[in-house]
């Protein structure tokens, strides 16, 4: 999933993690452990503030998208 406002690209891995890349792409990314099996789907909310993920383990994960400046 590509966030147009935050310029982030999200990818799920076969190990159950979610990777967040800055866009345009660099080699750097932040990785979040969310599931115990492969991520099957990633969807951004219409306002791009929540990333929903599901995995082969049957779990659903919600990740709040915030800029580093808002921390």
XYZ file of N, CA and C in Angstrom:
213
model
N 0.844 -1.180 0.000
C 0.000 0.000 0.000
C 0.878 1.229 0.000
N 0.516 2.198 -0.813
C 1.281 3.435 -0.934
C 0.458 4.580 -0.379
N 1.004 5.282 0.602
C 0.361 6.455 1.175
C 0.772 7.672 0.363
N -0.181 8.358 -0.236
C 0.151 9.510 -1.071
C 0.474 10.740 -0.253
N -0.144 10.894 0.923
C 0.095 12.067 1.746
C 1.402 11.981 2.514
N 1.647 10.863 3.146
C 2.844 10.700 3.976
C 4.052 10.255 3.167
N 3.839 9.884 1.913
C 4.905 9.390 1.039
C 5.611 8.188 1.660
N 4.798 7.193 2.023
C 5.301 5.958 2.601
C 4.781 4.775 1.799
N 5.591 3.729 1.730
C 5.194 2.481 1.082
C 5.218 1.390 2.144
N 4.133 0.625 2.250
C 4.030 -0.449 3.230
C 4.051 -1.787 2.519
N 4.783 -2.738 3.105
C 4.870 -4.082 2.526
C 4.817 -5.109 3.646
N 4.111 -6.211 3.397
C 4.047 -7.309 4.343
C 5.017 -8.397 3.930
N 5.570 -9.106 4.902
C 6.544 -10.156 4.616
C 5.966 -11.534 4.926
N 6.665 -12.549 4.465
C 6.242 -13.928 4.745
C 6.541 -14.338 6.187
N 7.267 -13.509 6.925
C 7.568 -13.780 8.333
C 6.592 -13.091 9.274
N 5.615 -12.336 8.715
C 4.613 -11.679 9.532
C 4.922 -10.250 9.916
N 5.987 -9.694 9.393
C 6.323 -8.314 9.707
C 5.767 -7.369 8.642
N 5.650 -6.097 9.037
C 5.230 -5.041 8.121
C 6.393 -4.080 7.993
N 6.773 -3.805 6.763
C 7.871 -2.876 6.514
C 7.317 -1.549 6.009
N 7.920 -0.475 6.478
C 7.543 0.871 6.086
C 8.757 1.528 5.430
N 8.618 1.832 4.142
C 9.682 2.464 3.369
C 9.314 3.915 3.085
N 10.306 4.817 3.111
C 10.078 6.180 2.649
C 9.974 6.144 1.134
N 9.109 7.001 0.581
C 8.938 7.062 -0.867
C 9.283 8.451 -1.340
N 10.148 8.635 -2.342
C 10.763 7.629 -3.189
C 11.668 6.689 -2.394
N 11.787 5.490 -2.914
C 12.439 4.398 -2.196
C 13.922 4.638 -1.957
N 14.332 4.242 -0.756
C 15.740 4.161 -0.383
C 15.936 2.753 0.165
N 17.112 2.450 0.621
C 17.352 1.123 1.196
C 16.887 1.039 2.643
N 16.516 2.171 3.250
C 16.118 2.194 4.654
C 14.638 1.868 4.814
N 14.328 1.164 5.893
C 12.940 0.881 6.235
C 12.832 0.632 7.730
N 11.616 0.764 8.234
C 11.297 0.423 9.615
C 10.427 -0.812 9.564
N 10.692 -1.754 10.454
C 9.967 -3.020 10.432
C 9.212 -3.209 11.750
N 7.951 -3.655 11.632
C 7.098 -3.891 12.789
C 6.679 -5.355 12.805
N 6.857 -6.017 13.945
C 6.397 -7.395 14.096
C 4.913 -7.351 14.444
N 4.084 -7.903 13.561
C 2.645 -7.832 13.760
C 1.991 -9.200 13.830
N 2.472 -10.162 13.083
C 1.821 -11.459 12.945
C 2.848 -12.585 13.125
N 2.336 -13.798 13.323
C 3.237 -14.944 13.474
C 3.397 -15.733 12.171
N 2.594 -15.402 11.160
C 2.708 -16.034 9.839
C 2.656 -14.958 8.765
N 2.723 -15.367 7.522
C 2.816 -14.441 6.397
C 1.656 -13.443 6.345
N 1.991 -12.186 6.051
C 0.992 -11.142 5.849
C 0.292 -11.417 4.517
N -1.042 -11.383 4.532
C -1.808 -11.677 3.316
C -2.418 -10.434 2.681
N -2.668 -9.397 3.487
C -3.301 -8.205 2.918
C -2.965 -6.972 3.741
N -2.737 -5.846 3.040
C -2.543 -4.539 3.664
C -3.507 -3.563 3.005
N -4.204 -2.783 3.818
C -5.132 -1.788 3.295
C -5.008 -0.519 4.130
N -4.905 0.624 3.456
C -4.904 1.916 4.137
C -6.330 2.437 4.248
N -6.638 3.089 5.366
C -7.945 3.730 5.501
C -8.039 4.884 4.507
N -9.270 5.333 4.238
C -9.476 6.389 3.248
C -8.706 7.661 3.574
N -8.513 7.970 4.879
C -7.774 9.170 5.278
C -6.287 8.891 5.504
N -5.860 7.660 5.226
C -4.460 7.220 5.322
C -3.869 7.376 6.715
N -4.697 7.231 7.744
C -4.195 7.322 9.112
C -4.115 5.963 9.800
N -4.750 4.934 9.227
C -4.721 3.581 9.784
C -4.339 2.600 8.681
N -3.387 1.714 8.985
C -3.025 0.621 8.088
C -3.582 -0.655 8.706
N -4.398 -1.371 7.947
C -4.972 -2.645 8.384
C -4.177 -3.767 7.732
N -3.842 -4.784 8.501
C -3.152 -5.931 7.920
C -3.805 -7.217 8.428
N -3.744 -8.237 7.590
C -4.209 -9.566 7.996
C -3.137 -10.564 7.595
N -3.197 -11.744 8.214
C -2.156 -12.732 7.980
C -2.731 -14.138 7.969
N -1.894 -15.075 7.551
C -2.289 -16.485 7.495
C -2.627 -17.063 8.866
N -2.170 -16.419 9.937
C -2.481 -16.904 11.282
C -3.884 -16.505 11.737
N -4.627 -15.772 10.887
C -5.990 -15.373 11.199
C -6.101 -14.084 11.986
N -4.997 -13.426 12.253
C -5.043 -12.191 13.035
C -5.186 -10.966 12.138
N -5.684 -9.882 12.754
C -5.816 -8.581 12.101
C -5.072 -7.584 12.967
N -4.310 -6.698 12.332
C -3.486 -5.731 13.042
C -3.807 -4.350 12.501
N -3.923 -3.348 13.388
C -4.151 -1.963 12.994
C -2.952 -1.145 13.422
N -2.392 -0.392 12.492
C -1.223 0.432 12.763
C -1.585 1.885 12.495
N -1.446 2.733 13.505
C -1.742 4.151 13.339
C -0.556 4.815 12.634
N -0.849 5.547 11.566
C 0.196 6.216 10.787
C 0.356 7.626 11.325
N 1.562 7.939 11.813
C 1.864 9.285 12.314
C 3.219 9.706 11.789
N 3.371 10.983 11.566
C 4.671 11.493 11.154
C 5.583 11.570 12.362
N 6.875 11.582 12.140
C 7.819 11.671 13.240
C 7.679 12.993 13.980
N 7.233 14.044 13.277
C 7.079 15.361 13.893
C 5.937 15.376 14.912
N 4.943 14.477 14.759
C 3.794 14.480 15.663
C 4.028 13.694 16.947
N 5.179 13.060 17.101
C 5.460 12.267 18.304
C 5.720 13.155 19.499
